Amino acid sequence: MARTIREDNQITGTLQNVIFSANDSYFKILSVTVNETDLEDWDEEEIIVTGTFASVKPGSTYAFFGQLVTHPKYGQQFQAARYENQMPADEKGLVAFFASGDFPGVGKKTAEKIVDHLGQDAIDLILADSSVLTGLVKPKVAADLAEKLQENLGLEKLFLLGHQIGLSADVAGRLFDHYGEEAQEVLQKTPYRLVYEFDGLPFKKVDAIAKQAGFPDDHPDRIQAGVYAGILNACYSAGHTYLTVDQALAAAQSTLQSNSSSMQTAIDQALGALVSQERLIYEDGNYSPTDLKGAEVLVSSKVKSLLKAKSAVQTTPDLVDTTFVVPENLDLDEVQRAAVEAALTNQVFVLTGGPGTGKTTVTKTLVATWEALVRHQAQSQGRDKEWAKQNRVRLASPTGRAAKRMTEITGYEATTIHRLLGITDGDDAEFDADNPISGGLLIIDEASMLDISLAESLFAALPKDMHIVLVGDADQLPSVGPGNVLYDLIQSQVVPHVALERIYRQGKGSSISALAQSINAGILPKDFEENQSDRSTFLTTADQVPRAVSQVLQAAVKKGFTADQVQVLAPMYKTPAGVLALNQIAQDLFNPVKPGQKTLQQGETIFRLGDKVLQLENDSERDIYNGDMGQVIAIHYKKEPGVAADSLVVDFDGQEVWYTSKTLNQLTLAYATTIHKAQGNEFKLVILVLTGQFKIMLNQNLVYTAITRAKESLVMVGDYSAYEYAATHPVPVRQTFLQELLVDQQNGRRATRAKQADSRVGQLAEHQGQKVDRDGQTTNLDSQSASRADQPASQQSQKNAVKQETIQQSQPTAVKQEAPRQPQSADSRSAEFDQRSLTSSSQQKPAVQTPLAADQIAGESGLTTATLAQAMANPMIGMADLKPADFMPESR
Ligand SMILES: Nc1ncnc2c1ncn2[C@@H]1O[C@H](COP(=O)(O)OP(=O)(O)OP(=O)(O)O)[C@@H](O)[C@H]1O
């Protein structure tokens, strides 16, 4: 139901007391005695007022503007959108205000002196310029008084100004925290500074603030900030670390919404100014945001210096050979063994491979062999325990979940990279170039998720002689943030690399692996629609997706799958086939409303006790990270004894984390997630939804990443053409410098030019339409976005070339693979896609019909209920037994 917009009501009242005050924001709950109100039905003396307030003072009078709402537990209360401090109306009141005891060193006499000299505008005069107090009071008293006034009234004024210019109280509060008493001046006099200095205000918003402050469209500050914001947005939305001149101009024009010739000249001047201010770097016809280029330079130079370094622990091939330890007596194949040797005999090493190829097995062997090497040398060289500790193995991963898995598998402590580096929110890393981390060998898992900024922090903090091994699946999605670290390291051929290709886990019979490999090669296999022992396909139109997913989930629930074991994946949040809608469906199935069940609401989401939930942000202080999944294990209401505020407790694999209304926005339901958020996680059953509505997001790496999250079974729902389109479209090329920085200058330039030529093919399509961030959130374009459909197919061929070259150059023993078939041209595929998307549901390829219903399976297969769960563990009689007929609505 659409929400009706109402005019604000008003209450003027005296503050009795502050019932609750949040630590991490200005949110408060107040008890107020009503003096006057326009609320028709309010006849009580007191009212509860909630909202964002400065240091409001009991006994003072305020005017609150907002709405009367009904809280499910606490009943009626006033939700204030803004408020005003009713300042003393006359000089007598003003004297009482200054002498209230709030201002150290100001008694009645001093208060009278101040008011005598400054009159009724005393407060405004002091807030504007505290030097008006010079000579009236002692310097210390003047400083304290000005500071206290700022703290209370300065923030209140900022709330008021924020309200007038369309800033939420929360942003106004953060601005005050950032700029202090200067905040108001920044907003009114130099608003475009916010583009460079303040996180979380898009250029459009800053521009609107500046317009209200009287800045014309052609003001140089506006053009400069618009150019900078445009370039930065373009880099972040496409994952680039630089833009060509043409791209930079297009991004700037799009952000500034003008391409007049005078604007062209102004943009050129702004680009020059941004370069001289060192906000941008211009080189060889490209513009890079200084931080991104700086990060690439640091990573490349650190990699090069590490490659030349000699570690304290000797790792000659002979020593590695004699100390080689393979856990669990596994028989490593030739390539795996060569990978271990190369990883230990080189200071920097990259290991890649698809699921089940033995990356973890190699990691375990590396850890065990390294420890044996350290022990052996500590003994033979008479080293002490401290030396062994200094050279120990460290393990880390970009996500908490992957780190936990590493710990479980290796038996060694693994952490997130953030934790390894001691990065806490908003603060600099504890470990950096001046204070490096300790350890002799560092293994980073899920390295495909490493963006250039995190890579910079990581490489900066490595001791100069540390061994580093990056492990990942090169065919997965690139990092959410800019950069292409893993790809560039491999492509440079400067860093030794082994690609594991033989699949062990799912074995030859696994059709999920075969499908993933085929999609990797740009082909949707002929048997895509045929149900296999471990995968099924259900073709539906976009509007049939919710029903189809619901049917599949019901079948899964009947078969005993838990919410933890099943993961619904879709590329984006919105649309009826998107993550938000699918979460509702899954929540109702896995955790239906029960009488008396405790719930807590945040925005549109109602969390129920028992829900599967996902952490959306890194919160290093509480050691929970973006992508961590957990379960709601308790909900507490404020009215309960000993409970200070409504709260929700989540169990993240044994770690309990509390959320209150202030942190609940970090959490969402996790029955369905975007594919980006599922990176680094694996699930027994994956239900993947792709439809033409997600076209802007579809590519090989996305669908490959989704499919390979399935450990045992995969159910694909949606539109055939969407799968076909994704399978035949490589991930768009990322423009980065790291590769060329790693190789010699001359060769590097050549490579860059080739990449630029490629990316220009797609330039015409850029800066148009919608912007979709790397996690599937749609926003209107502020600057630009690259249309994935029009990106060249070059990354696929580059990728294949890398694989081939790597195998030949760094890994002579690896099993060579046939070069995959090149995908069709992007144009012909696009045309085909559009045609298919227009096909009506009756023209959709029919779902394969089989007569066996899910709940018949136990009987017909001769399994008892008790053995059914056991049977589910076997992919051969697992989810694949759920046939299309079990999932699809009867009417189909
Ligand atoms: N050389 C080998 N011989 C026999 N079994 C092997 C060999 N290498 C790996 N395996 C087995 O194959 C399975 C998959 O290996 P592993 O977990 O190391 O792969 P992975 O690449 O880490 O997979 P994922 O990325 O999906 O976690 C494991 O059960 C492992 O014991």
CSV table of N, CA and C in Angstrom, one decimal, residues 644-696:
chain,number,residue,atom,x,y,z
A,644,ALA,N,17.7,-2.7,27.8
A,644,ALA,CA,17.8,-1.2,27.6
A,644,ALA,C,17.1,-0.8,26.3
A,645,ALA,N,17.2,-1.6,25.3
A,645,ALA,CA,16.6,-1.2,24.0
A,645,ALA,C,16.2,-2.4,23.2
A,646,ASP,N,15.3,-2.3,22.3
A,646,ASP,CA,14.9,-3.4,21.5
A,646,ASP,C,16.2,-4.0,20.8
A,647,SER,N,16.3,-5.2,20.8
A,647,SER,CA,17.6,-5.8,20.2
A,647,SER,C,17.3,-7.2,19.7
A,648,LEU,N,18.3,-7.5,18.8
A,648,LEU,CA,18.2,-8.8,18.1
A,648,LEU,C,19.6,-9.4,18.2
A,649,VAL,N,19.6,-10.7,18.5
A,649,VAL,CA,20.9,-11.4,18.6
A,649,VAL,C,21.1,-12.4,17.5
A,650,VAL,N,22.2,-12.3,16.8
A,650,VAL,CA,22.5,-13.1,15.7
A,650,VAL,C,23.7,-14.0,16.0
A,651,ASP,N,23.6,-15.3,15.7
A,651,ASP,CA,24.7,-16.2,15.9
A,651,ASP,C,25.4,-16.4,14.5
A,652,PHE,N,26.6,-15.9,14.4
A,652,PHE,CA,27.4,-16.1,13.2
A,652,PHE,C,28.4,-17.2,13.5
A,653,ASP,N,28.0,-18.4,13.2
A,653,ASP,CA,28.9,-19.6,13.4
A,653,ASP,C,29.5,-19.6,14.8
A,654,GLY,N,28.7,-19.4,15.8
A,654,GLY,CA,29.2,-19.5,17.2
A,654,GLY,C,29.5,-18.2,17.8
A,655,GLN,N,29.5,-17.1,17.0
A,655,GLN,CA,29.8,-15.8,17.5
A,655,GLN,C,28.5,-15.0,17.6
A,656,GLU,N,28.2,-14.6,18.9
A,656,GLU,CA,26.9,-13.9,19.1
A,656,GLU,C,27.1,-12.4,18.9
A,657,VAL,N,26.2,-11.8,18.1
A,657,VAL,CA,26.3,-10.3,17.9
A,657,VAL,C,25.0,-9.7,18.1
A,658,TRP,N,25.0,-8.6,18.9
A,658,TRP,CA,23.7,-7.9,19.2
A,658,TRP,C,23.5,-6.7,18.2
A,659,TYR,N,22.3,-6.6,17.8
A,659,TYR,CA,21.9,-5.4,17.0
A,659,TYR,C,20.8,-4.6,17.7
A,660,THR,N,20.9,-3.3,17.6
A,660,THR,CA,19.8,-2.5,18.1
A,660,THR,C,19.3,-1.7,16.9
A,661,SER,N,18.3,-0.8,17.1
A,661,SER,CA,17.8,-0.1,16.0
A,661,SER,C,18.8,0.7,15.2
A,662,LYS,N,19.9,1.0,15.9
A,662,LYS,CA,21.0,1.8,15.2
A,662,LYS,C,21.8,0.9,14.3
A,663,THR,N,21.9,-0.3,14.6
A,663,THR,CA,22.8,-1.2,13.7
A,663,THR,C,22.0,-2.2,12.9
A,664,LEU,N,20.7,-2.2,13.1
A,664,LEU,CA,19.9,-3.2,12.4
A,664,LEU,C,19.9,-3.0,10.9
A,665,ASN,N,20.3,-1.8,10.4
A,665,ASN,CA,20.3,-1.6,9.0
A,665,ASN,C,21.6,-2.2,8.4
A,666,GLN,N,22.4,-2.8,9.2
A,666,GLN,CA,23.6,-3.6,8.7
A,666,GLN,C,23.1,-5.0,8.3
A,667,LEU,N,21.9,-5.3,8.6
A,667,LEU,CA,21.4,-6.7,8.5
A,667,LEU,C,20.3,-6.8,7.5
A,668,THR,N,20.2,-8.0,6.8
A,668,THR,CA,19.1,-8.2,5.9
A,668,THR,C,18.8,-9.7,5.9
A,669,LEU,N,17.7,-10.1,5.4
A,669,LEU,CA,17.4,-11.6,5.3
A,669,LEU,C,18.3,-12.2,4.3
A,670,ALA,N,18.6,-13.5,4.5
A,670,ALA,CA,19.7,-14.1,3.7
A,670,ALA,C,19.2,-15.4,3.0
A,671,TYR,N,17.9,-15.6,3.0
A,671,TYR,CA,17.5,-16.8,2.3
A,671,TYR,C,17.8,-16.7,0.8
A,672,ALA,N,17.6,-15.4,0.3
A,672,ALA,CA,18.1,-15.1,-1.1
A,672,ALA,C,19.1,-14.0,-1.0
A,673,THR,N,20.2,-14.1,-1.8
A,673,THR,CA,21.2,-13.0,-1.8
A,673,THR,C,21.6,-12.8,-3.2
A,674,THR,N,22.3,-11.6,-3.4
A,674,THR,CA,22.8,-11.4,-4.8
A,674,THR,C,24.0,-12.4,-4.9
A,675,ILE,N,24.4,-12.6,-6.2
A,675,ILE,CA,25.5,-13.5,-6.4
A,675,ILE,C,26.8,-12.9,-5.9
A,676,HIS,N,26.9,-11.6,-6.0
A,676,HIS,CA,28.1,-11.0,-5.4
A,676,HIS,C,28.3,-11.3,-3.9
A,677,LYS,N,27.1,-11.2,-3.2
A,677,LYS,CA,27.2,-11.4,-1.8
A,677,LYS,C,27.5,-12.9,-1.4
A,678,ALA,N,27.3,-13.8,-2.4
A,678,ALA,CA,27.5,-15.2,-2.1
A,678,ALA,C,28.9,-15.6,-2.4
A,679,GLN,N,29.7,-14.7,-2.9
A,679,GLN,CA,31.1,-15.1,-3.2
A,679,GLN,C,31.8,-15.5,-1.9
A,680,GLY,N,32.6,-16.6,-2.0
A,680,GLY,CA,33.3,-17.0,-0.8
A,680,GLY,C,32.4,-18.0,0.0
A,681,ASN,N,31.2,-18.2,-0.4
A,681,ASN,CA,30.3,-19.1,0.4
A,681,ASN,C,29.9,-20.3,-0.5
A,682,GLU,N,29.6,-21.4,0.1
A,682,GLU,CA,29.2,-22.6,-0.7
A,682,GLU,C,27.9,-23.1,0.0
A,683,PHE,N,27.0,-23.8,-0.8
A,683,PHE,CA,25.8,-24.3,-0.2
A,683,PHE,C,25.5,-25.6,-0.9
A,684,LYS,N,24.8,-26.4,-0.1
A,684,LYS,CA,24.4,-27.8,-0.6
A,684,LYS,C,23.5,-27.7,-1.8
A,685,LEU,N,22.5,-26.8,-1.7
A,685,LEU,CA,21.6,-26.6,-2.9
A,685,LEU,C,21.6,-25.1,-3.2
A,686,VAL,N,21.8,-24.8,-4.5
A,686,VAL,CA,21.7,-23.5,-5.0
A,686,VAL,C,20.5,-23.4,-5.9
A,687,ILE,N,19.6,-22.4,-5.7
A,687,ILE,CA,18.5,-22.1,-6.7
A,687,ILE,C,18.9,-20.8,-7.3
A,688,LEU,N,19.2,-20.9,-8.6
A,688,LEU,CA,19.7,-19.7,-9.3
A,688,LEU,C,18.6,-19.1,-10.2
A,689,VAL,N,18.3,-17.8,-10.1
A,689,VAL,CA,17.3,-17.2,-10.9
A,689,VAL,C,17.9,-16.2,-11.8
A,690,LEU,N,17.8,-16.4,-13.1
A,690,LEU,CA,18.2,-15.4,-14.1
A,690,LEU,C,17.0,-15.1,-15.1
A,691,THR,N,16.8,-13.8,-15.3
A,691,THR,CA,15.8,-13.5,-16.3
A,691,THR,C,16.3,-12.3,-17.1
A,692,GLY,N,15.6,-12.0,-18.2
A,692,GLY,CA,16.0,-10.9,-19.0
A,692,GLY,C,16.0,-9.6,-18.3
A,693,GLN,N,15.3,-9.4,-17.2
A,693,GLN,CA,15.3,-8.2,-16.5
A,693,GLN,C,16.6,-7.8,-15.9
A,694,PHE,N,17.5,-8.8,-15.8
A,694,PHE,CA,18.8,-8.6,-15.2
A,694,PHE,C,19.9,-8.4,-16.2
A,695,LYS,N,19.4,-8.2,-17.5
A,695,LYS,CA,20.4,-8.3,-18.6
A,695,LYS,C,21.7,-7.4,-18.3
A,696,ILE,N,21.5,-6.3,-17.7
A,696,ILE,CA,22.6,-5.4,-17.5
A,696,ILE,C,23.7,-6.0,-16.7
